[in-house]
GROMACS .gro file of C-alpha atoms in nm:
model
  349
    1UNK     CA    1   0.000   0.000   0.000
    2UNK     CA    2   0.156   0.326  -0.027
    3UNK     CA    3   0.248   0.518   0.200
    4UNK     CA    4   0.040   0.810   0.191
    5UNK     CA    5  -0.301   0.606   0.167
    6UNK     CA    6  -0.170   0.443   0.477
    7UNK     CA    7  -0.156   0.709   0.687
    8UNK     CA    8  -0.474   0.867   0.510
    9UNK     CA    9  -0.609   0.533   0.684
   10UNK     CA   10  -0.397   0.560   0.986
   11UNK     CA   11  -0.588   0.865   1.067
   12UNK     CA   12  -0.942   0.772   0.974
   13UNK     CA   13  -0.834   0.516   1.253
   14UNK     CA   14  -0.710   0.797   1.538
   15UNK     CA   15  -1.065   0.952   1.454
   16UNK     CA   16  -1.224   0.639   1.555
   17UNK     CA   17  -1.050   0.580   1.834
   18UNK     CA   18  -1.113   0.943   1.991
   19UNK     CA   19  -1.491   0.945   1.892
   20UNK     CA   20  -1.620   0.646   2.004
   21UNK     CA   21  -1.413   0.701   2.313
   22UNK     CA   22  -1.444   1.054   2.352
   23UNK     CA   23  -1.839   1.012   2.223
   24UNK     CA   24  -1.914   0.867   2.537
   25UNK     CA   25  -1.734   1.080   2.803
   26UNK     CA   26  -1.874   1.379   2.575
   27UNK     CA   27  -2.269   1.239   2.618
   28UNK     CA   28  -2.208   1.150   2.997
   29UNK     CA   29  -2.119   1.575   3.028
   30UNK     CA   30  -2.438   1.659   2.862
   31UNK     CA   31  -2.652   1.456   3.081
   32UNK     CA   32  -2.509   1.656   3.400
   33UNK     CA   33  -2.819   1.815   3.450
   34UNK     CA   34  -3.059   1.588   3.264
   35UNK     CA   35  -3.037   1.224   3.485
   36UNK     CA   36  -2.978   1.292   3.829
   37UNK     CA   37  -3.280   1.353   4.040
   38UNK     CA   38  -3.386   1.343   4.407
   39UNK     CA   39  -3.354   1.651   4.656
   40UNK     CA   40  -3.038   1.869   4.634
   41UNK     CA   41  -2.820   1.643   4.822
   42UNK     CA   42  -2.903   1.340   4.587
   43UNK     CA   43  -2.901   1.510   4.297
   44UNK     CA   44  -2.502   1.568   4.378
   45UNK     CA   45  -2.414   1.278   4.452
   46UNK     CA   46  -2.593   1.102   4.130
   47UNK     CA   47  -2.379   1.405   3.914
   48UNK     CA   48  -2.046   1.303   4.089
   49UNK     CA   49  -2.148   0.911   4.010
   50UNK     CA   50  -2.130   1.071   3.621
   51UNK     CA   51  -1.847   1.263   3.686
   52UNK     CA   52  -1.691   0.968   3.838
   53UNK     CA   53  -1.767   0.775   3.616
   54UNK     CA   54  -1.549   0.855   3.335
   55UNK     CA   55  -1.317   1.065   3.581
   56UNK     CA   56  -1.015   0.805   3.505
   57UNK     CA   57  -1.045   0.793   3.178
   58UNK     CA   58  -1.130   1.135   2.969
   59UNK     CA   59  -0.819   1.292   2.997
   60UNK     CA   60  -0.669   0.964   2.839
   61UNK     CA   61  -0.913   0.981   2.550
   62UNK     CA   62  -0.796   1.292   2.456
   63UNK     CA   63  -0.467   1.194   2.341
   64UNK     CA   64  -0.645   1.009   2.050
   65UNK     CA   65  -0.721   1.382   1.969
   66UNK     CA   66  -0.427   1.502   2.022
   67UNK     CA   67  -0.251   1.209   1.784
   68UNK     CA   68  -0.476   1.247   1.512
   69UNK     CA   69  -0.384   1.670   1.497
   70UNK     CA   70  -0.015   1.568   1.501
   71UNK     CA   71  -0.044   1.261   1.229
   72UNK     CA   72  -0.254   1.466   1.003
   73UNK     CA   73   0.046   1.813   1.062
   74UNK     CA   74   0.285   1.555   0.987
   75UNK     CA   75   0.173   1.306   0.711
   76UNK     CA   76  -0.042   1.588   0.561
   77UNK     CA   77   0.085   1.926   0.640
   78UNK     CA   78  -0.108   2.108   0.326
   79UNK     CA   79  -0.373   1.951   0.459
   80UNK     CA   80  -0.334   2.057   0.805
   81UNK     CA   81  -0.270   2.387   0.721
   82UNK     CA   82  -0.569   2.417   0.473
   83UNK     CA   83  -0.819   2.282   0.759
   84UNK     CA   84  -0.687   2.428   1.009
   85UNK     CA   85  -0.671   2.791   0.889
   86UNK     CA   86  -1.017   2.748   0.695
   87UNK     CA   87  -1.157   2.628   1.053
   88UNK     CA   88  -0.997   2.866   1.278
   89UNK     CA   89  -1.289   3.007   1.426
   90UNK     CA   90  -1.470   2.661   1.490
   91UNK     CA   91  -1.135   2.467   1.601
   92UNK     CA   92  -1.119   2.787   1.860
   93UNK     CA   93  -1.455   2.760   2.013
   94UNK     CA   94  -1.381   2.366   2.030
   95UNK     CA   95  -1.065   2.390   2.180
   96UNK     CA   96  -1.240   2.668   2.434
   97UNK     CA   97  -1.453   2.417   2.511
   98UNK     CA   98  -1.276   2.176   2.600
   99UNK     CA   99  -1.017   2.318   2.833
  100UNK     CA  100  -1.291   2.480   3.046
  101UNK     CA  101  -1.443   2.109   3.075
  102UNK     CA  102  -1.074   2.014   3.169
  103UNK     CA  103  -1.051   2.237   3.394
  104UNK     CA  104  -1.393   2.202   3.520
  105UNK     CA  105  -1.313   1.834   3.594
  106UNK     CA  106  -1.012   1.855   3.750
  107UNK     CA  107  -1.086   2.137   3.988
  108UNK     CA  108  -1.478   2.031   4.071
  109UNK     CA  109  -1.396   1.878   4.424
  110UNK     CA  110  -1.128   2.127   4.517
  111UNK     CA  111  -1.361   2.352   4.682
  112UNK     CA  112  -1.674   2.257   4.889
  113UNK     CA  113  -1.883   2.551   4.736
  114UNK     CA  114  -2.206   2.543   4.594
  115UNK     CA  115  -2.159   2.844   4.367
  116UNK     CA  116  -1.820   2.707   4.251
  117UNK     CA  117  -1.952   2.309   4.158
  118UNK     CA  118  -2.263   2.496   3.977
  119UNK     CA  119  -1.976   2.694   3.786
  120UNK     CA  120  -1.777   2.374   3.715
  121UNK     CA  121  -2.127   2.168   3.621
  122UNK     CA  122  -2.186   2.466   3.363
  123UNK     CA  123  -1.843   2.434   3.186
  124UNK     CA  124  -1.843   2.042   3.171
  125UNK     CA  125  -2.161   2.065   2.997
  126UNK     CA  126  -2.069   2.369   2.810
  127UNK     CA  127  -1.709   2.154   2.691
  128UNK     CA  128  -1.898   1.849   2.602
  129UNK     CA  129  -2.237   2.009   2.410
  130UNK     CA  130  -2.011   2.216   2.215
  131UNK     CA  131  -1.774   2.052   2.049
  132UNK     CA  132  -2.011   1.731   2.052
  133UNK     CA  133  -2.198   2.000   1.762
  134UNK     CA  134  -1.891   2.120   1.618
  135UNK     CA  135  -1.746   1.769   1.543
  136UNK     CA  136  -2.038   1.712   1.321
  137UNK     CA  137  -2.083   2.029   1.182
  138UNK     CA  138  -1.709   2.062   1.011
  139UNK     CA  139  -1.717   1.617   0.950
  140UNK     CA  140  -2.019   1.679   0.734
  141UNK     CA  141  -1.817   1.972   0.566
  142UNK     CA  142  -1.539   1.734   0.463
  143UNK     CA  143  -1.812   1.543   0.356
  144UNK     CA  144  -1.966   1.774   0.112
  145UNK     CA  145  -1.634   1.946   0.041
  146UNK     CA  146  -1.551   2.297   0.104
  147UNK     CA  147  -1.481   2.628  -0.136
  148UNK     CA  148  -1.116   2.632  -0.213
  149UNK     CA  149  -0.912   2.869  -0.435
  150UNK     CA  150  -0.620   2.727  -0.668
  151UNK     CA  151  -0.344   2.777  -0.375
  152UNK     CA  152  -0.563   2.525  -0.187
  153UNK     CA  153  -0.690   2.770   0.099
  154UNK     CA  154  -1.021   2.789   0.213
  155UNK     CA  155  -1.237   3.084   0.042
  156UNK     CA  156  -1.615   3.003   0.207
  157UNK     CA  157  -1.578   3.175   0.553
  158UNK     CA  158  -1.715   3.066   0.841
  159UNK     CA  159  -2.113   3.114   0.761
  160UNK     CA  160  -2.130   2.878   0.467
  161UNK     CA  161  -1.988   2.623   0.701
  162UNK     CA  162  -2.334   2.625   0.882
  163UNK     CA  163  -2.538   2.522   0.598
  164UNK     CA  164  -2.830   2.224   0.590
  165UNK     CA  165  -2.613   1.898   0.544
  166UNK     CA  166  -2.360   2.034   0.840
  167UNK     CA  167  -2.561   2.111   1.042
  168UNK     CA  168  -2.770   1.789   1.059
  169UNK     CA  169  -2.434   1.632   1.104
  170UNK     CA  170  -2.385   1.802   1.410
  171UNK     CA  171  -2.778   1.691   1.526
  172UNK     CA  172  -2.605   1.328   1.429
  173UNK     CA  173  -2.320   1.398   1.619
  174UNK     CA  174  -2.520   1.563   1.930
  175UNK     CA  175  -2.758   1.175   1.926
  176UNK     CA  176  -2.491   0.943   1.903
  177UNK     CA  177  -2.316   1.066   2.185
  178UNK     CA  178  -2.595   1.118   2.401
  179UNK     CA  179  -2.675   0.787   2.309
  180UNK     CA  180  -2.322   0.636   2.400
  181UNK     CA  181  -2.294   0.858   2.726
  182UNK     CA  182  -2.642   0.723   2.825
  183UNK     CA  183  -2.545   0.312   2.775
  184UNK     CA  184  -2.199   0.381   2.906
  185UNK     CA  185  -2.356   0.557   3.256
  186UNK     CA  186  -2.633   0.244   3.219
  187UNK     CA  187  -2.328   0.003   3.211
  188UNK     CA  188  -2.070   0.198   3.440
  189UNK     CA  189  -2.336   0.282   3.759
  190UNK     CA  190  -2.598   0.088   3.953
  191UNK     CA  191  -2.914   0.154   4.143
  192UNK     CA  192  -3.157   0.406   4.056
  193UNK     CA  193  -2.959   0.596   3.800
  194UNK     CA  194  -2.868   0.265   3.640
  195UNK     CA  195  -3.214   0.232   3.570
  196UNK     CA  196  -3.309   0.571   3.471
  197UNK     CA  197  -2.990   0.562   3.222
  198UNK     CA  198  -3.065   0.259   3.064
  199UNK     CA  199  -3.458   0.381   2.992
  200UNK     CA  200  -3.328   0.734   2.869
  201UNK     CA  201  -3.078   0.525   2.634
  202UNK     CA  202  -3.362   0.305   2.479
  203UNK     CA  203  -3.584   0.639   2.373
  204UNK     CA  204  -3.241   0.787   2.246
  205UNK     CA  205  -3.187   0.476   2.057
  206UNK     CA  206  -3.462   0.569   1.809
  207UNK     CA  207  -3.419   0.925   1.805
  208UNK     CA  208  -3.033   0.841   1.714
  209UNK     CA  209  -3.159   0.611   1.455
  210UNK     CA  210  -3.397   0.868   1.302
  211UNK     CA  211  -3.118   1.158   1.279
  212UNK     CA  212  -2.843   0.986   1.218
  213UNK     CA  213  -3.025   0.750   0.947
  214UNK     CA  214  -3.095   1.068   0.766
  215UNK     CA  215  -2.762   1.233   0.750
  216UNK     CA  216  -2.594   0.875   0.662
  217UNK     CA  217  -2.849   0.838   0.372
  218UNK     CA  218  -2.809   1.221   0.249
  219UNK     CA  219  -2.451   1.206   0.281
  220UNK     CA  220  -2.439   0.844   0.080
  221UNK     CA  221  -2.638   0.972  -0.172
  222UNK     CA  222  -2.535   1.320  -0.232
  223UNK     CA  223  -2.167   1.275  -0.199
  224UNK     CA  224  -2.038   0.928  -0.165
  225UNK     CA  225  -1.891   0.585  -0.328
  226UNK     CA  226  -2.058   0.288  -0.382
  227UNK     CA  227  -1.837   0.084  -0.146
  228UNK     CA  228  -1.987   0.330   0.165
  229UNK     CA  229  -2.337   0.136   0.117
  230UNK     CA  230  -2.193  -0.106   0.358
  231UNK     CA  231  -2.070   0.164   0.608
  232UNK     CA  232  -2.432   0.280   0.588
  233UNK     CA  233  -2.623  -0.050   0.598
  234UNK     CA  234  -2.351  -0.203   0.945
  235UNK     CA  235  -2.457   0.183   1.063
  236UNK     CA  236  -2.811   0.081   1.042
  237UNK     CA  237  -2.787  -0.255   1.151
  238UNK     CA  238  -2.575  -0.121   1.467
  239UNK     CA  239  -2.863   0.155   1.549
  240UNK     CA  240  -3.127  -0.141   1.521
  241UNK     CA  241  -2.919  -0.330   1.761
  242UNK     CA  242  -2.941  -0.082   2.022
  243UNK     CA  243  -3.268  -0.006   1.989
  244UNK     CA  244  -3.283  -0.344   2.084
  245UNK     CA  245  -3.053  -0.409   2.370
  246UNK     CA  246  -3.141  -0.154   2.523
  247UNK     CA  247  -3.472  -0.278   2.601
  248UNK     CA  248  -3.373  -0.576   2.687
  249UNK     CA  249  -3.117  -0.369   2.936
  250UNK     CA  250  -2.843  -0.559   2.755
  251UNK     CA  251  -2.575  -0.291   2.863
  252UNK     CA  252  -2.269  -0.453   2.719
  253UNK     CA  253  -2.390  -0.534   2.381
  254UNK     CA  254  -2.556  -0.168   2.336
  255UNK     CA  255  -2.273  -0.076   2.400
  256UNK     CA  256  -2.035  -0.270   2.166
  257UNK     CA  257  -2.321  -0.175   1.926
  258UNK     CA  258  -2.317   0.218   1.950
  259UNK     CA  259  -1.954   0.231   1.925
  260UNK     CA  260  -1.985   0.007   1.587
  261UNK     CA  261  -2.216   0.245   1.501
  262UNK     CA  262  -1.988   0.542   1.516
  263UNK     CA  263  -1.670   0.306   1.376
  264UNK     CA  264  -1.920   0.280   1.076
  265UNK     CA  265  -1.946   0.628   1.065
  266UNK     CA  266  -1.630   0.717   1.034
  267UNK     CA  267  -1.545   0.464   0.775
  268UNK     CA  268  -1.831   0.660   0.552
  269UNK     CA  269  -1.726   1.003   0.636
  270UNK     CA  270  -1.321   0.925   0.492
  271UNK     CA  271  -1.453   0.692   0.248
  272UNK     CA  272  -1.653   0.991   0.110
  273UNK     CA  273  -1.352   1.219   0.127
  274UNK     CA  274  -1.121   0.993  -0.033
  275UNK     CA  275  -0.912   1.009  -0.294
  276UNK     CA  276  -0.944   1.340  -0.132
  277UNK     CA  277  -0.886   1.481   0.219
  278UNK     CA  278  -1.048   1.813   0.132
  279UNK     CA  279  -1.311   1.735  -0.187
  280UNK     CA  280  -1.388   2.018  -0.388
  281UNK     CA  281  -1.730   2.224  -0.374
  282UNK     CA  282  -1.883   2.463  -0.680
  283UNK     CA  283  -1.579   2.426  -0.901
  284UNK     CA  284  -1.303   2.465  -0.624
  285UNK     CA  285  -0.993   2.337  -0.651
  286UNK     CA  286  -0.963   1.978  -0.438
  287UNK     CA  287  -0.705   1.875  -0.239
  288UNK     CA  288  -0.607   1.481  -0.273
  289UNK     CA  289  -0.399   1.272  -0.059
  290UNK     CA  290  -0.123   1.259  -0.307
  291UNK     CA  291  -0.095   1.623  -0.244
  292UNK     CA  292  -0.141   1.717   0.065
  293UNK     CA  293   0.110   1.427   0.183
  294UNK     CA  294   0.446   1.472   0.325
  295UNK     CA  295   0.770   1.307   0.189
  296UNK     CA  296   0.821   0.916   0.145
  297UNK     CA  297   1.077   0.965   0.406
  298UNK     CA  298   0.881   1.099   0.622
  299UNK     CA  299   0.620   0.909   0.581
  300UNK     CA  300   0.869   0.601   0.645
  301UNK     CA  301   0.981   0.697   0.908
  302UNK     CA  302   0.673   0.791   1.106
  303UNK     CA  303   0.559   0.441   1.016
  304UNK     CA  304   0.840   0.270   1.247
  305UNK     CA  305   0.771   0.531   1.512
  306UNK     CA  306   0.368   0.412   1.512
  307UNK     CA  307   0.484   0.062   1.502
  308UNK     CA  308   0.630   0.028   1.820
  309UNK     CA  309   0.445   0.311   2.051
  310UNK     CA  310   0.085   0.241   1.912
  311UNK     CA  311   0.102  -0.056   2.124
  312UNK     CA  312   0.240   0.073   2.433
  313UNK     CA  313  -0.059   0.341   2.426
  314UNK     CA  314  -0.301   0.061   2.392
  315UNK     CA  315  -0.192  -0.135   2.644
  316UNK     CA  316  -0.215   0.134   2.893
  317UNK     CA  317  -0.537   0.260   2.787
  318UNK     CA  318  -0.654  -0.067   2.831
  319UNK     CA  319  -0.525  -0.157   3.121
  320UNK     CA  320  -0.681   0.186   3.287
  321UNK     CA  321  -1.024   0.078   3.157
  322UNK     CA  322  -0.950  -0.233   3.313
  323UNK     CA  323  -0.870  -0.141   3.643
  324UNK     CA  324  -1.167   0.123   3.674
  325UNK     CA  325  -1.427  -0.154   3.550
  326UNK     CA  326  -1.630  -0.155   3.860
  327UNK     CA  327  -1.968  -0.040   3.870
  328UNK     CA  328  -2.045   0.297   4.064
  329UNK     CA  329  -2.288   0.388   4.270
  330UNK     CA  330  -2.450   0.676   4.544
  331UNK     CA  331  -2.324   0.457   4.809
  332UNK     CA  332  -1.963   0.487   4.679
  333UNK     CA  333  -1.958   0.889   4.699
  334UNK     CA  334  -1.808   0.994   4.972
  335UNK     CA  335  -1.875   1.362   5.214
  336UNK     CA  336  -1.728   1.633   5.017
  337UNK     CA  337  -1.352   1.710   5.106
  338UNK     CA  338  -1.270   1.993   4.898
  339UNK     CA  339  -1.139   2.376   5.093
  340UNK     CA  340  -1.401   2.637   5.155
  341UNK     CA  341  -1.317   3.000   5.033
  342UNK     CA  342  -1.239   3.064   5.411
  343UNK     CA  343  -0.959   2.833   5.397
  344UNK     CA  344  -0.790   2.929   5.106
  345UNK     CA  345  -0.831   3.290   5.162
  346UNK     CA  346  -0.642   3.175   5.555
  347UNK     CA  347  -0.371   2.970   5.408
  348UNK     CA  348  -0.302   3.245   5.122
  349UNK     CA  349  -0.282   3.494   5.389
   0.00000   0.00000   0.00000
């Protein structure tokens, strides 16, 4: 295979892995304020049962972010710069995003204030609504190409990005990982919020099925390859499956299901693009992989490098998903430890 279709593929994969791993820490942020329930008390500790939930394992997720930015600046660095500079403003609001939910996280139990956790609830929801949107909104614009001028550089600006097709991609987006948040709490928690997860994930099931059936179907249609009728039909088959399993509170196989389901996905959103990484829209001027790639050498060499860490990251990731497999629940929350204001203010002074 060469070289340059390899790592074309290689990074389809790095997609993968961050958005059906990603997808479901993004979905557990948006239902913050949506699952728990009780009096004020209860209601915290069901939202640190989601917080704790994927607590281990978000920040770990994000380096299959982080890998697919610096695969695609250095198998494809025309096409880096190209998406990147045509994107600016979207990337931004993302990348916002995303370090206030980082922050939000990590800081959440420092201080035992109600003010303060309302703060942090806002941005974790915020970081995970946000980019959950913005992810579909600029896939479904590599989808149905963008505007580009001769010198390869986006032309559009940032309004024609929000047209129909994009924007039902970010609606896709938005389902699937409320959909995957809502198994994964199902199949991470117990007691009551078990319960109310797993019947929220069975009416999201269909909804996802509806939206994301529609988009898949548009986007096969409008702007794919023949081959990408199979991406579309395991898709479908996938959403069915869930629609299923969760029903028959099946946790573990909705599961495996709704991350097929955005695996599939993925496979039709690059099989779309491809020969291409940026196809062309209204007479623009597309950019293939055979241009936008780096050096054989390069290419070579980054292929050695992938070959023996890609493992190593694996295995750890793993092995942390391993280790945190136990099922949370109310009972497992402990009284909050974090400083008051008071306390801080006395040992800064």
């Amino acid at each position: 295979m060469d070289l340059a279709i390899l790592w074309f593929v290689i990074i389809a994969v790095l997609w993968t892995g961050y958005l059906v791993l990603e997808g479901f820490d993004f979905g557990v942020g948006m239902l913050l304020s949506i699952l728990p329930r009780g009096d004020k008390e209860h209601r915290e500790k069901e939202r640190r049962v989601l917080v704790n939930t994927i607590g281990p394992v978000w920040d770990g997720n994000e380096v299959w972010l982080l890998t697919a930015g610096g695969a695609t600046f250095a198998a494809f660095p025309e096409w880096y710069a190209t998406m990147f500079s045509g994107f600016y403003l979207p990337l931004l609001i993302i990348l916002v995003g995303l370090v206030a939910r980082g922050v939000a996280f990590e800081y959440r139990g420092k201080i035992a204030d109600a003010a303060w956790v309302r703060r942090c609830d806002l941005a974790i929801q915020a970081g995970s609504w946000i980019p959950a949107v913005m992810w579909g909104v600029a896939f479904g614009n590599l989808v149905r190409g963008l505007l580009l001028d001769a010198d390869h550089q986006y032309v559009g600006g940032f309004w024609a990005l929000l047209n129909p097709f994009a924007l039902l991609g970010g609606l896709t987006t938005v389902s699937l990982f409320l959909l995957h948040g809502a198994v994964f709490v199902a199949l991470k928690t117990d007691g009551d919020i078990r319960a109310r997860a797993a019947r929220l994930a069975s009416g999201l099931s269909v909804v996802a099925l509806a939206v994301a059936g529609g988009w898949a179907l548009w986007a096969q249609i409008a702007y794919s390859t023949p081959w990408t009728w199979a991406a579309v039909l395991v898709a479908a088959g996938s959403l069915v499956g869930v629609v299923a399993t969760t029903r028959a509170r099946r946790e573990g196989a909705a599961f495996t299901l709704s991350a097929v389901t955005i695996v599939a996905a993925v496979v039709l959103i690059f099989g779309s693009m491809y020969p291409d990484v940026i196809p062309a829209l209204d007479g623009g001027e597309a950019l293939t992989v055979a241009e936008a790639s780096s050096t054989d050498y390069t290419l070579t060499i980054m292929s050695w490098v992938a070959v023996v860490l890609t493992p190593l990251v694996i295995a750890y990731q793993a092995w942390t998903y391993w280790v945190f497999r136990r099922r949370l629940s109310t009972r497992d929350i402990p009284a909050p430890a974090g400083l008051t204001w008071q306390k801080i203010k006395d040992a800064a002074f």
